[in-house]
Short mmCIF file of C-alpha atoms and ligand atoms in Angstrom, two decimals:
data_model
loop_
_atom_site.label_atom_id
_atom_site.label_comp_id
_atom_site.label_asym_id
_atom_site.label_seq_id
_atom_site.Cartn_x
_atom_site.Cartn_y
_atom_site.Cartn_z
CA MET A 1 31.17 -97.60 -85.83
CA LYS A 2 30.01 -97.15 -89.63
CA ARG A 3 32.54 -97.16 -92.36
CA THR A 4 33.58 -93.88 -94.02
CA ARG A 5 34.65 -93.88 -97.58
CA ILE A 6 38.12 -92.72 -98.07
CA ILE A 7 37.08 -89.80 -100.20
CA ASP A 8 35.07 -88.51 -97.37
CA ALA A 9 37.80 -88.93 -94.63
CA PRO A 10 39.06 -85.27 -94.97
CA LYS A 11 35.73 -84.12 -93.77
CA PHE A 12 36.26 -85.62 -90.39
CA VAL A 13 39.50 -83.84 -89.19
CA GLY A 14 39.94 -84.39 -85.46
CA LYS A 15 37.41 -87.29 -85.38
CA GLN A 16 37.61 -91.01 -85.07
CA VAL A 17 36.73 -92.84 -88.32
CA LYS A 18 36.64 -96.31 -89.55
CA ILE A 19 37.86 -97.05 -93.20
CA ALA A 20 38.25 -100.37 -94.86
CA GLY A 21 40.05 -101.35 -98.13
CA TRP A 22 43.11 -102.75 -99.79
CA VAL A 23 46.80 -102.16 -98.56
CA ASN A 24 48.15 -100.34 -101.59
CA ILE A 25 51.66 -100.22 -100.00
CA ARG A 26 53.26 -100.45 -96.57
CA ARG A 27 56.29 -98.11 -96.03
CA ASP A 28 58.45 -98.38 -92.84
CA HIS A 29 60.22 -95.15 -91.65
CA GLY A 30 62.36 -95.62 -88.57
CA LYS A 31 59.67 -96.58 -86.05
CA LEU A 32 56.70 -95.40 -88.00
CA ILE A 33 54.68 -97.55 -90.29
CA PHE A 34 52.80 -96.01 -93.06
CA ILE A 35 49.93 -97.69 -94.91
CA ASP A 36 48.39 -96.36 -98.00
CA LEU A 37 44.88 -97.70 -97.92
CA ARG A 38 42.86 -97.96 -101.07
CA ASP A 39 39.06 -98.12 -101.53
CA ALA A 40 36.82 -97.54 -104.51
CA THR A 41 36.88 -93.85 -103.87
CA GLY A 42 40.68 -93.26 -103.53
CA ILE A 43 43.85 -93.71 -101.52
CA ILE A 44 44.70 -92.37 -98.15
CA GLN A 45 47.81 -92.32 -96.04
CA THR A 46 47.49 -93.80 -92.48
CA VAL A 47 50.35 -93.96 -89.99
CA ILE A 48 50.74 -96.32 -87.06
CA LEU A 49 52.80 -95.28 -84.13
CA PRO A 50 54.55 -97.93 -81.91
CA ASN A 51 52.55 -96.83 -78.79
CA HIS A 52 49.44 -98.39 -80.23
CA ASP A 53 50.79 -101.87 -79.44
CA GLU A 54 48.18 -104.10 -80.92
CA ALA A 55 47.61 -102.02 -84.15
CA TYR A 56 51.49 -101.75 -84.44
CA GLU A 57 51.94 -105.45 -84.21
CA ALA A 58 49.30 -105.99 -86.83
CA ALA A 59 50.74 -103.43 -89.16
CA LYS A 60 54.11 -105.09 -89.22
CA GLY A 61 52.51 -108.20 -90.74
CA LEU A 62 50.64 -106.23 -93.61
CA ARG A 63 51.56 -106.74 -97.17
CA SER A 64 50.26 -105.09 -100.36
CA GLU A 65 46.66 -106.36 -101.25
CA TYR A 66 45.76 -107.45 -97.74
CA ILE A 67 42.12 -106.34 -97.13
CA ILE A 68 41.75 -104.54 -93.75
CA GLU A 69 39.63 -102.45 -91.59
CA MET A 70 41.12 -99.63 -89.70
CA GLU A 71 40.14 -97.20 -87.13
CA GLY A 72 41.81 -93.88 -86.16
CA ILE A 73 41.90 -90.03 -85.98
CA VAL A 74 41.96 -87.93 -89.06
CA LYS A 75 44.70 -85.37 -88.81
CA LYS A 76 45.61 -82.51 -91.11
CA ARG A 77 49.14 -82.96 -92.69
CA PRO A 78 51.58 -80.08 -92.19
CA GLY A 79 52.09 -78.12 -95.40
CA GLU A 80 55.46 -79.79 -96.39
CA SER A 81 54.10 -83.35 -95.92
CA LYS A 82 50.94 -82.78 -98.25
CA ASN A 83 50.67 -84.94 -101.20
CA GLU A 84 49.21 -83.01 -104.06
CA LYS A 85 48.75 -86.22 -106.15
CA MET A 86 46.34 -87.83 -103.66
CA SER A 87 42.80 -86.40 -103.45
CA THR A 88 43.07 -86.99 -99.67
CA GLY A 89 46.64 -85.65 -99.61
CA ASP A 90 46.17 -82.96 -97.03
CA VAL A 91 45.14 -85.39 -94.25
CA GLU A 92 46.29 -88.66 -92.91
CA ILE A 93 44.73 -91.18 -90.38
CA GLU A 94 46.62 -92.05 -87.18
CA ALA A 95 45.34 -95.64 -86.76
CA ASP A 96 44.93 -97.34 -83.51
CA VAL A 97 42.80 -100.28 -84.52
CA ILE A 98 43.62 -102.67 -87.51
CA LYS A 99 41.64 -105.76 -88.48
CA VAL A 100 42.64 -108.09 -91.22
CA ILE A 101 39.69 -109.19 -93.22
CA SER A 102 41.41 -111.21 -95.96
CA LYS A 103 44.91 -112.06 -96.94
CA PRO A 104 46.37 -112.97 -100.42
CA GLU A 105 47.23 -116.70 -100.75
CA VAL A 106 50.47 -115.78 -102.56
CA GLU A 107 52.94 -112.86 -102.85
CA SER A 108 51.84 -110.50 -105.57
CA PRO A 109 53.84 -110.92 -108.78
CA VAL A 110 53.40 -107.27 -109.65
CA ASP A 111 53.67 -104.11 -107.44
CA ILE A 112 50.55 -102.55 -108.46
CA SER A 113 51.04 -99.42 -106.11
CA GLU A 114 53.41 -98.06 -108.78
CA GLU A 115 51.95 -95.33 -111.06
CA ASN A 116 53.38 -97.10 -114.16
CA LEU A 117 53.65 -100.84 -113.91
CA ASN A 118 56.15 -101.15 -116.75
CA ILE A 119 55.30 -104.56 -117.66
CA HIS A 120 54.87 -106.52 -120.85
CA LEU A 121 51.34 -106.57 -122.30
CA SER A 122 50.97 -110.34 -121.93
CA THR A 123 51.82 -109.97 -118.13
CA LEU A 124 49.44 -107.12 -117.72
CA LEU A 125 46.70 -109.38 -119.19
CA ASP A 126 47.76 -112.61 -117.65
CA TYR A 127 47.35 -111.11 -114.12
CA ARG A 128 44.31 -109.10 -115.03
CA SER A 129 42.31 -109.31 -111.93
CA LEU A 130 45.39 -108.06 -110.15
CA THR A 131 46.78 -105.51 -112.52
CA LEU A 132 43.34 -103.96 -112.90
CA ARG A 133 43.61 -102.83 -109.28
CA ASN A 134 46.27 -100.40 -110.24
CA GLU A 135 45.06 -96.72 -110.09
CA LYS A 136 46.29 -95.71 -113.44
CA ILE A 137 44.74 -98.58 -115.10
CA LYS A 138 41.40 -98.09 -113.27
CA ALA A 139 41.48 -94.61 -114.78
CA ILE A 140 41.16 -96.17 -118.23
CA PHE A 141 37.84 -97.69 -117.07
CA ARG A 142 36.54 -94.58 -115.54
CA VAL A 143 37.03 -92.75 -118.83
CA TYR A 144 35.53 -95.84 -120.51
CA GLY A 145 32.42 -95.65 -118.28
CA ASP A 146 32.02 -92.08 -119.11
CA VAL A 147 32.19 -92.76 -122.86
CA LEU A 148 29.38 -95.43 -122.57
CA LYS A 149 27.19 -93.18 -120.36
CA SER A 150 27.57 -89.99 -122.36
CA PHE A 151 26.74 -92.08 -125.47
CA GLY A 152 23.55 -93.38 -124.13
CA ASP A 153 22.70 -89.88 -122.76
CA ILE A 154 23.10 -88.01 -126.08
CA MET A 155 21.14 -90.77 -127.92
CA ARG A 156 18.25 -90.85 -125.61
CA ASP A 157 18.19 -86.97 -125.69
CA SER A 158 18.21 -87.06 -129.31
CA GLY A 159 15.20 -89.27 -129.53
CA PHE A 160 16.70 -92.60 -130.16
CA GLN A 161 15.11 -95.71 -128.54
CA GLU A 162 17.62 -97.91 -126.75
CA ILE A 163 17.36 -101.58 -127.95
CA LYS A 164 19.14 -104.89 -127.03
CA THR A 165 19.33 -107.24 -129.79
CA PRO A 166 20.19 -111.06 -130.01
CA LYS A 167 23.75 -111.97 -130.05
CA ILE A 168 23.07 -115.54 -131.12
CA VAL A 169 21.93 -115.30 -134.69
CA ASN A 170 21.15 -117.74 -137.50
CA ALA A 171 23.10 -115.83 -140.38
CA ALA A 172 26.28 -113.95 -140.58
CA THR A 173 25.45 -110.18 -140.79
CA GLU A 174 28.49 -108.56 -142.21
CA GLY A 175 29.43 -111.14 -144.67
CA GLY A 176 32.92 -112.54 -145.04
CA ALA A 177 34.40 -115.28 -142.93
CA ASN A 178 34.95 -113.45 -139.77
CA PHE A 179 32.04 -115.10 -137.66
CA PHE A 180 32.18 -117.64 -134.87
CA LYS A 181 30.01 -120.69 -135.55
CA ILE A 182 28.53 -122.22 -132.36
CA LYS A 183 26.32 -125.22 -131.58
CA TYR A 184 22.75 -124.32 -130.92
CA PHE A 185 20.99 -127.46 -129.73
CA ASP A 186 20.74 -129.62 -132.95
CA ARG A 187 21.85 -126.96 -135.43
CA ASP A 188 24.48 -124.26 -136.10
CA ALA A 189 24.31 -120.66 -135.25
CA TYR A 190 26.56 -117.62 -135.36
CA LEU A 191 27.76 -115.10 -132.72
CA ALA A 192 26.44 -111.63 -134.00
CA GLN A 193 28.99 -109.77 -136.03
CA SER A 194 27.05 -106.59 -135.54
CA PRO A 195 23.49 -105.62 -134.62
CA GLN A 196 22.98 -104.56 -138.26
CA PHE A 197 19.79 -106.49 -139.27
CA TYR A 198 18.16 -105.85 -135.94
CA LYS A 199 18.73 -102.15 -135.76
CA GLN A 200 17.46 -101.74 -139.18
CA ALA A 201 14.25 -103.65 -138.14
CA GLY A 202 14.34 -101.14 -135.23
CA VAL A 203 13.91 -98.21 -137.66
CA GLY A 204 10.79 -99.74 -139.09
CA ILE A 205 9.40 -100.00 -135.52
CA PHE A 206 10.91 -96.82 -133.60
CA GLU A 207 12.31 -94.74 -136.42
CA ARG A 208 15.53 -94.06 -134.41
CA VAL A 209 17.29 -96.73 -132.43
CA PHE A 210 20.67 -97.15 -130.72
CA GLU A 211 22.41 -100.26 -129.07
CA ILE A 212 25.45 -100.52 -126.84
CA GLY A 213 26.23 -104.29 -127.12
CA SER A 214 28.83 -107.03 -127.66
CA VAL A 215 30.02 -107.78 -131.11
CA PHE A 216 31.99 -110.86 -132.07
CA ARG A 217 34.54 -110.92 -134.86
CA ALA A 218 36.58 -114.08 -135.74
CA GLU A 219 39.33 -111.95 -137.13
CA PRO A 220 42.51 -113.85 -137.28
CA HIS A 221 44.62 -110.67 -136.94
CA TYR A 222 46.92 -110.06 -133.94
CA THR A 223 47.08 -106.22 -134.07
CA THR A 224 46.86 -103.27 -131.56
CA ARG A 225 43.31 -102.30 -132.74
CA HIS A 226 41.52 -105.57 -133.00
CA VAL A 227 39.93 -107.77 -130.37
CA ASN A 228 37.61 -110.66 -131.11
CA GLU A 229 34.85 -109.42 -128.83
CA TYR A 230 34.26 -105.77 -128.43
CA ILE A 231 31.41 -103.32 -127.48
CA GLY A 232 29.76 -101.51 -130.32
CA MET A 233 27.89 -98.24 -130.01
CA ASP A 234 25.50 -98.55 -132.93
CA ALA A 235 22.80 -96.21 -134.23
CA GLU A 236 20.16 -96.32 -137.06
CA MET A 237 17.94 -93.49 -138.08
CA GLY A 238 14.93 -93.28 -140.43
CA PHE A 239 13.89 -90.51 -142.79
CA ILE A 240 17.34 -89.27 -143.73
CA ASP A 241 17.86 -87.31 -146.88
CA ASN A 242 21.24 -88.69 -147.43
CA PHE A 243 24.26 -90.16 -145.50
CA SER A 244 25.35 -86.64 -144.53
CA ASP A 245 22.55 -86.68 -142.06
CA VAL A 246 24.13 -89.58 -140.42
CA MET A 247 27.53 -88.10 -140.31
CA ASP A 248 25.94 -84.81 -138.79
CA ALA A 249 24.35 -86.96 -136.03
CA LEU A 250 27.58 -88.93 -135.38
CA GLU A 251 29.49 -85.66 -135.21
CA SER A 252 27.29 -84.14 -132.51
CA VAL A 253 27.38 -87.44 -130.61
CA ILE A 254 31.26 -87.34 -130.79
CA TRP A 255 31.37 -83.78 -129.37
CA HIS A 256 28.97 -84.54 -126.61
CA MET A 257 31.13 -87.53 -125.63
CA MET A 258 34.30 -85.50 -125.81
CA LYS A 259 32.88 -82.69 -123.60
CA SER A 260 31.61 -85.21 -121.00
CA VAL A 261 34.95 -86.92 -120.75
CA GLU A 262 36.73 -83.64 -120.47
CA ASN A 263 34.39 -82.43 -117.70
CA ASN A 264 34.06 -85.67 -115.75
CA CYS A 265 37.54 -87.41 -116.05
CA LYS A 266 39.96 -84.65 -115.55
CA GLN A 267 42.25 -86.49 -113.09
CA ASP A 268 42.14 -89.65 -115.28
CA LEU A 269 43.19 -87.67 -118.38
CA LEU A 270 45.91 -85.91 -116.58
CA ARG A 271 47.35 -89.35 -115.51
CA TYR A 272 47.80 -90.14 -119.24
CA GLY A 273 48.85 -86.65 -120.43
CA ALA A 274 45.81 -87.04 -122.55
CA GLU A 275 44.17 -83.95 -124.37
CA VAL A 276 40.42 -84.09 -125.43
CA PRO A 277 40.21 -82.77 -129.00
CA LYS A 278 38.80 -79.21 -129.11
CA LYS A 279 35.35 -78.97 -130.76
CA LYS A 280 35.49 -77.95 -134.51
CA ALA A 281 33.95 -79.01 -137.68
CA ILE A 282 35.17 -82.43 -138.85
CA PRO A 283 36.48 -82.48 -142.42
CA ARG A 284 34.71 -84.68 -144.89
CA ILE A 285 36.86 -86.02 -147.70
CA LYS A 286 36.10 -88.37 -150.49
CA LEU A 287 38.15 -91.49 -150.41
CA SER A 288 39.33 -90.67 -153.99
CA GLU A 289 40.53 -87.13 -152.73
CA ALA A 290 42.22 -88.72 -149.91
CA LEU A 291 44.14 -91.08 -152.05
CA GLU A 292 45.21 -88.15 -154.16
CA ILE A 293 46.48 -86.36 -151.16
CA LEU A 294 48.40 -89.54 -149.84
CA LYS A 295 50.13 -89.62 -153.38
CA LYS A 296 50.87 -85.95 -153.50
CA GLU A 297 51.83 -85.21 -149.91
CA TYR A 298 53.32 -88.51 -148.84
CA GLY A 299 54.33 -90.31 -152.08
CA LYS A 300 52.01 -93.08 -151.05
CA GLU A 301 50.19 -95.29 -153.72
CA VAL A 302 47.17 -97.29 -152.38
CA GLU A 303 46.06 -100.03 -154.62
CA ASN A 304 42.46 -101.05 -155.29
CA GLU A 305 41.15 -98.12 -153.09
CA ASP A 306 41.74 -100.44 -149.98
CA ILE A 307 42.95 -97.80 -147.50
CA ASP A 308 45.41 -99.49 -145.06
CA PRO A 309 46.24 -98.55 -141.50
CA GLU A 310 49.41 -96.51 -142.48
CA SER A 311 47.30 -94.47 -144.93
CA GLU A 312 44.67 -93.75 -142.23
CA ARG A 313 47.39 -92.51 -140.02
CA LEU A 314 48.87 -90.33 -142.78
CA ILE A 315 45.52 -88.88 -143.78
CA CYS A 316 44.93 -87.88 -140.11
CA GLN A 317 48.31 -86.27 -139.95
CA TRP A 318 47.11 -84.32 -142.95
CA ALA A 319 43.91 -83.51 -141.26
CA LYS A 320 45.63 -82.31 -138.27
CA GLU A 321 48.29 -80.14 -140.21
CA LYS A 322 45.76 -78.72 -142.75
CA HIS A 323 42.62 -78.41 -140.69
CA GLY A 324 43.76 -78.67 -137.14
CA SER A 325 41.31 -81.63 -136.59
CA ASP A 326 41.94 -84.86 -134.67
CA PHE A 327 39.14 -86.40 -136.56
CA VAL A 328 38.43 -86.96 -140.39
CA PHE A 329 35.53 -88.43 -142.31
CA LEU A 330 36.50 -90.52 -145.35
CA THR A 331 33.50 -90.76 -147.59
CA HIS A 332 32.32 -92.57 -150.90
CA TYR A 333 34.04 -96.02 -150.41
CA PRO A 334 33.91 -98.43 -153.36
CA GLY A 335 31.25 -101.08 -153.32
CA HIS A 336 33.63 -103.97 -153.11
CA SER A 337 34.72 -102.91 -149.66
CA ARG A 338 31.25 -102.55 -148.27
CA PRO A 339 28.48 -105.08 -147.19
CA PHE A 340 25.62 -105.88 -149.49
CA TYR A 341 23.09 -103.69 -147.63
CA THR A 342 24.96 -100.64 -148.49
CA MET A 343 23.28 -97.89 -150.63
CA PRO A 344 25.28 -97.28 -153.85
CA SER A 345 25.90 -93.77 -155.06
CA ALA A 346 23.43 -92.64 -158.00
CA ASP A 347 26.27 -93.34 -160.60
CA GLY A 348 26.74 -96.73 -159.18
CA LYS A 349 30.59 -96.15 -158.92
CA TYR A 350 30.65 -95.67 -155.15
CA THR A 351 28.79 -96.17 -152.04
CA GLU A 352 26.92 -93.71 -149.73
CA THR A 353 29.17 -94.41 -146.88
CA PHE A 354 31.93 -93.03 -144.50
CA ASP A 355 34.52 -93.96 -141.99
CA LEU A 356 35.32 -91.74 -139.12
CA ILE A 357 39.16 -91.72 -138.31
CA PHE A 358 40.42 -90.44 -135.06
CA ARG A 359 44.14 -89.79 -134.45
CA GLY A 360 44.91 -92.32 -137.03
CA ILE A 361 42.60 -95.17 -136.21
CA GLU A 362 39.07 -95.80 -137.86
CA ILE A 363 36.70 -95.62 -134.97
CA ALA A 364 33.44 -95.79 -136.88
CA THR A 365 31.81 -96.93 -140.16
CA GLY A 366 28.53 -96.00 -141.37
CA GLY A 367 26.34 -94.76 -144.23
CA GLN A 368 23.03 -95.14 -145.93
CA ARG A 369 21.33 -98.49 -146.35
CA ILE A 370 19.31 -99.99 -149.23
CA HIS A 371 15.69 -99.74 -148.17
CA ASN A 372 13.88 -100.96 -151.39
CA TYR A 373 13.06 -104.61 -151.37
CA GLU A 374 13.80 -105.32 -154.99
CA GLN A 375 17.12 -103.36 -154.86
CA LEU A 376 18.15 -105.15 -151.67
CA VAL A 377 17.45 -108.71 -153.30
CA ALA A 378 19.44 -107.59 -156.46
CA SER A 379 22.27 -106.60 -154.27
CA MET A 380 22.41 -109.88 -152.49
CA LYS A 381 22.56 -111.67 -155.75
CA LYS A 382 25.32 -109.53 -156.90
CA PHE A 383 27.25 -110.40 -153.73
CA GLY A 384 26.58 -114.08 -154.48
CA LEU A 385 24.21 -114.38 -151.55
CA LYS A 386 21.07 -116.34 -151.49
CA PRO A 387 18.05 -114.24 -150.67
CA GLU A 388 16.18 -117.31 -149.42
CA THR A 389 18.65 -117.57 -146.43
CA PHE A 390 17.93 -113.96 -145.51
CA LYS A 391 14.01 -114.33 -145.32
CA ASP A 392 13.49 -112.70 -141.92
CA TYR A 393 15.78 -109.84 -142.77
CA LEU A 394 14.04 -109.33 -146.21
CA ASP A 395 10.61 -109.22 -144.35
CA ILE A 396 11.62 -105.94 -142.70
CA PHE A 397 11.57 -104.50 -146.30
CA ARG A 398 8.57 -106.26 -147.49
CA TRP A 399 6.64 -104.41 -144.90
CA GLY A 400 8.08 -101.21 -146.21
CA MET A 401 11.04 -99.05 -144.87
CA PRO A 402 11.95 -95.42 -144.98
CA PRO A 403 15.28 -94.19 -146.27
CA HIS A 404 17.63 -94.69 -143.43
CA GLY A 405 21.30 -95.11 -142.29
CA GLY A 406 23.46 -95.44 -139.21
CA TRP A 407 26.77 -96.14 -137.83
CA GLY A 408 28.82 -98.71 -135.83
CA LEU A 409 31.31 -96.97 -133.38
CA GLY A 410 33.84 -98.87 -131.49
CA SER A 411 33.84 -97.96 -127.94
CA GLU A 412 37.15 -99.51 -127.06
CA ARG A 413 38.97 -97.60 -129.85
CA ILE A 414 37.70 -94.15 -128.71
CA VAL A 415 39.24 -94.86 -125.33
CA GLN A 416 42.49 -96.18 -126.91
CA GLN A 417 42.91 -92.95 -129.01
CA LEU A 418 41.82 -90.63 -126.23
CA LEU A 419 44.22 -91.79 -123.84
CA GLY A 420 47.01 -92.83 -126.36
CA LEU A 421 47.12 -96.53 -125.30
CA LYS A 422 49.43 -98.65 -127.36
CA SER A 423 46.99 -101.50 -127.64
CA ILE A 424 43.22 -101.72 -127.73
CA LYS A 425 43.46 -104.54 -125.26
CA GLU A 426 44.42 -102.13 -122.43
CA ALA A 427 41.03 -100.69 -122.83
CA VAL A 428 39.17 -103.93 -122.29
CA LEU A 429 38.66 -105.47 -118.95
CA PHE A 430 39.27 -109.14 -120.04
CA PRO A 431 40.24 -108.88 -123.62
CA ARG A 432 39.80 -111.81 -126.16
CA ASP A 433 42.18 -112.38 -129.00
CA VAL A 434 43.28 -115.12 -131.35
CA LYS A 435 45.46 -116.57 -128.42
CA ARG A 436 43.59 -115.38 -125.42
CA LEU A 437 40.43 -116.89 -124.10
CA ASN A 438 41.37 -116.32 -120.54
CA PRO A 439 41.46 -114.86 -117.87
O1 4AD B 501 33.31 -101.32 -139.66
P1 4AD B 501 32.54 -102.23 -138.90
O2 4AD B 501 32.74 -103.72 -139.11
O3 4AD B 501 31.09 -101.79 -139.33
C1 4AD B 501 29.88 -102.54 -138.96
O4 4AD B 501 29.82 -103.33 -138.02
C2 4AD B 501 28.62 -102.02 -139.55
N1 4AD B 501 27.48 -102.81 -139.39
C3 4AD B 501 28.48 -100.57 -139.06
C4 4AD B 501 27.39 -99.75 -139.63
O5 4AD B 501 26.38 -99.36 -138.94
N2 4AD B 501 27.59 -99.45 -140.83
O6 4AD B 501 32.57 -101.94 -137.30
C5 4AD B 501 32.26 -100.59 -136.79
C6 4AD B 501 33.31 -100.21 -135.82
C7 4AD B 501 34.73 -100.07 -136.38
O7 4AD B 501 34.86 -98.66 -136.98
C8 4AD B 501 35.69 -100.07 -135.19
O8 4AD B 501 35.54 -99.03 -134.36
C9 4AD B 501 34.91 -101.31 -134.37
O9 4AD B 501 33.57 -101.10 -134.77
N3 4AD B 501 35.44 -102.54 -134.54
C10 4AD B 501 36.35 -103.15 -133.77
N4 4AD B 501 36.70 -102.87 -132.58
C11 4AD B 501 37.69 -103.72 -131.95
N5 4AD B 501 38.06 -104.81 -132.43
C12 4AD B 501 37.64 -105.30 -133.77
N6 4AD B 501 37.87 -106.50 -134.26
C13 4AD B 501 36.74 -104.39 -134.46
N7 4AD B 501 36.06 -104.46 -135.62
C14 4AD B 501 35.36 -103.42 -135.71
#
């Protein structure tokens, strides 16, 4: 008999089916044994009656996470015993054949059949290959999958060419010290801190490019919004008039993604009590104005125009109260807080850049880049960098480049903020942080 996927079982009421999957939980009620069986498509309740001798004996030995095959008749459940929370909740399978395919070697340290695991983050991550089997946790990655897919879809539909760029590079891209140095045969190399240089090269070739790819940051912070390896959703576009064009593009991408998650992940959002922001124009505020607001409304002074996480949270609170918006763009950051490739404003005081903050956390950074060769060399020198070490990057501009700009959008932070997760690490399958290199 061919295997039926659990989600399809309700179509076979009155018929014998074969299903296979993991024992989510076994419950014994008097003489009846109930097994909730889980596969990739969902969970179904099965019942084993004592008159099916062999199946009944086999059922007695089953524990959570046993992998089994079952055969039985699909039956409608009477009204009062329907389970609204299960997508298969109005049927059950009366099983008469049970075959054990694989048994766990050890007793599970966590009961993953619970809706909420209520365990410490470190336990959640230490037993990752087990805890990821929990339905509520899997919901995070369905939302994550939709975020990645909808990003790719809207970028392609908007004429951006998808590219994949090298992650082993010979120079630190974003400056600073937060790069991982690796051994590359007989010399040193780095893990890419962003696809910045290659996506700019991409503009010279395709005009508009995007990449979904790994980004490595040797940041020593132990925070709820940093991991040392994340997936960036980057874009770069040519022939812009100014960096507002980049914000316009990012804004339409954001709304496309929000709509997609809302349409495709209803059940998953419900599990987290999560609300997708309603579409409305995202306020755009100069950083200097934001600092004034922080001072006036919240009595908060920010030194050196370095906006800290608390200020980001407060300015979002303000955007929500004043504009009803879950997002806010902060613009015109000072030069000292941006990399050397950033386009300065005409008066040289600020940069043509923005951050996008979502419910209190920065999810994207972007802006216009310097496209003139001489200006770029001068900027490198101003940052104390040696142009000779950036020959390949500078070549892009030697061949000529249009005005261009783009953004880097953190995929995990979007999911974290959409679902209201306490730590970004919950939105990463196998996260890497300062102390964690496994599992
Ligand atoms: O602000 P970042 O460092 O900007 C760049 O990489 C630029 N090249 C982008 C550009 O095109 N101008 O990173 C961009 C985004 C952040 O807003 C954040 O969402 C995410 O990447 N990000 C991280 N996510 C998780 N862990 C970390 N350590 C992150 N660092 C940045």
